[in-house]
Coordinates of C-alpha atoms in Angstrom, one line a residue:
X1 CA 201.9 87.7 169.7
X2 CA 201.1 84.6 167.9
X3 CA 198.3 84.0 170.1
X4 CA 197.3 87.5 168.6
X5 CA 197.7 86.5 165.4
X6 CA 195.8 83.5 165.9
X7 CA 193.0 84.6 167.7
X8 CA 192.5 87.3 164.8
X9 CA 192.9 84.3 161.8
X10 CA 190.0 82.4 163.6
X11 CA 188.0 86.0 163.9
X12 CA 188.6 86.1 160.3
X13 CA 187.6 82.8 159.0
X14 CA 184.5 83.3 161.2
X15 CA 183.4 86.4 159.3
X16 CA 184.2 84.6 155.9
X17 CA 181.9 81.8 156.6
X18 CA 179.4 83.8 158.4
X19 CA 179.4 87.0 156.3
X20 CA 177.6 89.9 157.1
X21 CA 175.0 90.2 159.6
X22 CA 172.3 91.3 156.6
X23 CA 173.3 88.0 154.8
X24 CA 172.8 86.1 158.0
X25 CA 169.2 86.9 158.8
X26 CA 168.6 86.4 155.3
X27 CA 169.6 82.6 155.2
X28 CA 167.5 82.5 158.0
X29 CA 164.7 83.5 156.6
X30 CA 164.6 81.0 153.8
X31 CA 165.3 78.3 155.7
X32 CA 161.9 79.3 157.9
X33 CA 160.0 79.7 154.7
X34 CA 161.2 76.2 153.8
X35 CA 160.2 74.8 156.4
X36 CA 156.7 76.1 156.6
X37 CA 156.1 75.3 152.8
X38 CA 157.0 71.9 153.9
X39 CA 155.1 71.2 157.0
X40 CA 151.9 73.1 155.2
X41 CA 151.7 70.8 152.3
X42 CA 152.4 67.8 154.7
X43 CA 149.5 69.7 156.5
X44 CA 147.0 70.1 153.6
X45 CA 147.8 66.3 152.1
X46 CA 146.2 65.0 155.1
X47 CA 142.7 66.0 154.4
X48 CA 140.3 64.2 153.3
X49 CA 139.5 65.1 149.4
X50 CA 135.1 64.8 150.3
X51 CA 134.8 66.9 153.4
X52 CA 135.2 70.3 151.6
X53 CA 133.2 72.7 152.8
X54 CA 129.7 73.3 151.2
X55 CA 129.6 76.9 149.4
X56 CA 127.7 79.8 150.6
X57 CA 124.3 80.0 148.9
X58 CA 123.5 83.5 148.0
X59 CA 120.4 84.6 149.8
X60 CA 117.2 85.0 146.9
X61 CA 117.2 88.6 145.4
X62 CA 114.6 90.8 146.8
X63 CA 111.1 90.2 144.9
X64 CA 110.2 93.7 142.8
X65 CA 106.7 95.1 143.8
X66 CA 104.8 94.9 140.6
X67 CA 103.4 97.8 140.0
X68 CA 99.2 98.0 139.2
X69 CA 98.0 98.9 135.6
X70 CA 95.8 102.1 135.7
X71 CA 92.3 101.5 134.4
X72 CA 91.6 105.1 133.4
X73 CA 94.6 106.0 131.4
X74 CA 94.2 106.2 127.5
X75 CA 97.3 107.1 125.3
X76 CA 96.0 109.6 122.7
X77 CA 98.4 109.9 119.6
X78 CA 96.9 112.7 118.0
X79 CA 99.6 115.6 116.8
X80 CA 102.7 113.1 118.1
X81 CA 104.6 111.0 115.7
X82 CA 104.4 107.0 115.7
X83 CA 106.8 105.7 118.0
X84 CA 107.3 102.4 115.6
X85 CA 108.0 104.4 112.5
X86 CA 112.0 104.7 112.8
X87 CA 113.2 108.5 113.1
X88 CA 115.8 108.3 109.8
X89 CA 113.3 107.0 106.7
X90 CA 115.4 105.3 103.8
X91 CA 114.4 106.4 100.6
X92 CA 113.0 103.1 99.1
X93 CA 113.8 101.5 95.6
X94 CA 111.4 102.8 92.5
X95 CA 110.1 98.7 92.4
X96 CA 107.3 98.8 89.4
X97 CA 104.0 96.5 89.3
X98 CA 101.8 96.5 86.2
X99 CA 98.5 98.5 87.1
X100 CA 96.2 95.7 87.4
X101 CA 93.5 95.4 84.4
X102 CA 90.0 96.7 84.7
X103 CA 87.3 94.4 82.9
X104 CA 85.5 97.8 81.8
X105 CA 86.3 97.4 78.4
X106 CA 87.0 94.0 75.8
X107 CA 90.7 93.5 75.3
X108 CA 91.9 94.4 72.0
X109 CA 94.4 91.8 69.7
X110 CA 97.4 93.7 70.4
X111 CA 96.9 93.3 74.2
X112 CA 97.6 89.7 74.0
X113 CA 101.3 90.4 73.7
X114 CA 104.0 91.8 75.5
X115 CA 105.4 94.7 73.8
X116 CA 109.2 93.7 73.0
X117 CA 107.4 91.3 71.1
X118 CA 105.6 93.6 69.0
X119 CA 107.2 95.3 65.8
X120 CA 106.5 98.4 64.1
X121 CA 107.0 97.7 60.2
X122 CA 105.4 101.0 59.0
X123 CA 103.7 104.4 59.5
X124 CA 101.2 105.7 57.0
X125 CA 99.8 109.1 57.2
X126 CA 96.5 110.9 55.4
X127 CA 93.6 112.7 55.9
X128 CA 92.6 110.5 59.1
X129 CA 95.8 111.2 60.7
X130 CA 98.6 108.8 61.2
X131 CA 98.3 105.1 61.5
X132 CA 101.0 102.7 62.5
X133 CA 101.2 99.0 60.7
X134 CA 102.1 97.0 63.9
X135 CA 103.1 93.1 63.1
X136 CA 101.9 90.6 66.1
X137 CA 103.7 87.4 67.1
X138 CA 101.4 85.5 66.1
X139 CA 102.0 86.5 61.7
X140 CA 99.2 89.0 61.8
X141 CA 99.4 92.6 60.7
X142 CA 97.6 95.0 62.9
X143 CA 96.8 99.3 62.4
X144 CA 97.0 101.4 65.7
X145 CA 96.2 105.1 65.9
X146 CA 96.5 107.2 69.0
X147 CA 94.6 106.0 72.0
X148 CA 94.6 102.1 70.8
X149 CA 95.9 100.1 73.6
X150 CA 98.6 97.6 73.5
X151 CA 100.9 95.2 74.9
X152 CA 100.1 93.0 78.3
X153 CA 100.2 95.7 80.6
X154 CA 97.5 98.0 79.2
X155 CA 99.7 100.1 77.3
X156 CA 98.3 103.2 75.3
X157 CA 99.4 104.9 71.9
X158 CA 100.1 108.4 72.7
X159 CA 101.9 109.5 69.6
X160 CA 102.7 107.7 66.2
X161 CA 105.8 109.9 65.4
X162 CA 107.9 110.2 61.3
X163 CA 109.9 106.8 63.1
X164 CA 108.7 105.5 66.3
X165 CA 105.7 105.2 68.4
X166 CA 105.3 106.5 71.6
X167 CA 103.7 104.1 74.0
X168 CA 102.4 105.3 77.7
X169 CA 101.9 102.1 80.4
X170 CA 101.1 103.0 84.0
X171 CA 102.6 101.1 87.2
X172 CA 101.8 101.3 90.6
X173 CA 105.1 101.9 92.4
X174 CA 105.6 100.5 96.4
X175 CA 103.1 103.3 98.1
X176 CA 100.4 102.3 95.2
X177 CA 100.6 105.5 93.6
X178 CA 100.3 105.3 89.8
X179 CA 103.4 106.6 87.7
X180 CA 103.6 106.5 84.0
X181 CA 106.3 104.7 82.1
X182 CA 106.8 106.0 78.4
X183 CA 108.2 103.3 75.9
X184 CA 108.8 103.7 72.2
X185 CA 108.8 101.0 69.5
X186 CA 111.5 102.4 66.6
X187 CA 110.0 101.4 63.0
X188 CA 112.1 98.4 61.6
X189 CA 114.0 99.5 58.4
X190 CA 114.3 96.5 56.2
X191 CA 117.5 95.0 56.5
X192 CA 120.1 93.6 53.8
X193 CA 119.8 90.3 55.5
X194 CA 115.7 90.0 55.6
X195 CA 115.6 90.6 51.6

């Protein structure tokens, strides 16, 4: 009976070092993939850094037939819309240029100056019509009546009203197309301050 006993101890303490069977094979199996991590880096120390092995060229891409311009063909563009105009047109800015002058006809002394610099300092009316009294930069005192052009930009009376005068200048906007710009000059009242 004690050789029972003792015969199932040593069973025992066999088990308890060896465990399971699973666990077994599993220990195994490390120690293998020790070893061969070992022995291939040992393996792969030993050669030589310079004898690498040349890439693989790539072969040359396949050279496109070109294809032979047509003598005959002509592209006719009649009733089709331009390709290079783009499909969504912005609406461009209103820019203004002064119409350029025409030497038909001598320039008068109020078209020397611009017309912000111009000041209307009274409007007289009679049997001629009205006038307006229209004092220059330059000190001088000067009637206009309709139709006398003015200012830089050839600028023409259109009305001479009870307190302003209406001033009509033309301008050539981006697509050259003339467009008329109405100004008026307000009659100076004689301030406190001017005595």
């Amino acid at each position: 009976m004690k050789r029972l006993q003792r015969q199932k101890k040593v069973v025992e303490n066999k088990r308890r070092v060896s465990g399971p069977v699973w666990a077994r094979c599993m220990r195994g199996m490390l120690v293998l993939g020790l070893l061969l991590t070992v022995l291939l880096g040992r393996v792969s120390a030993q050669e030589k850094p310079g004898a690498r092995r040349p890439r693989p060229t790539a072969p040359p891409p396949p050279v496109e037939k070109v294809q032979e311009p047509v003598d005959n063909y002509r592209y006719d563009a009649q009733g089709r819309r331009d390709p290079l105009e783009p499909l969504v047109k912005e609406s461009l800015p209103d820019v203004l240029r002064p119409k350029p002058r025409l030497p038909e006809r001598p320039l008068g002394p109020l078209e020397r100056f611009d017309l912000s610099a111009l000041k209307l300092v009274g409007i007289v009316w009679g049997e001629l019509g009205r006038r307006a009294l229209i004092k220059a930069p330059d000190g001088k005192s000067y009637f206009a009546t309709a139709e006398t052009y003015m200012g830089k930009y050839s600028g023409k009376v259109i009305a001479i009203e009870n307190d302003h005068l209406v001033i009509e200048e033309q301008y050539l906007n981006i697509e050259d197309k003339l467009v008329p710009k109405t100004l008026t000059i307000p009659l100076r009242r004689k301030d406190k301050r001017e005595g």
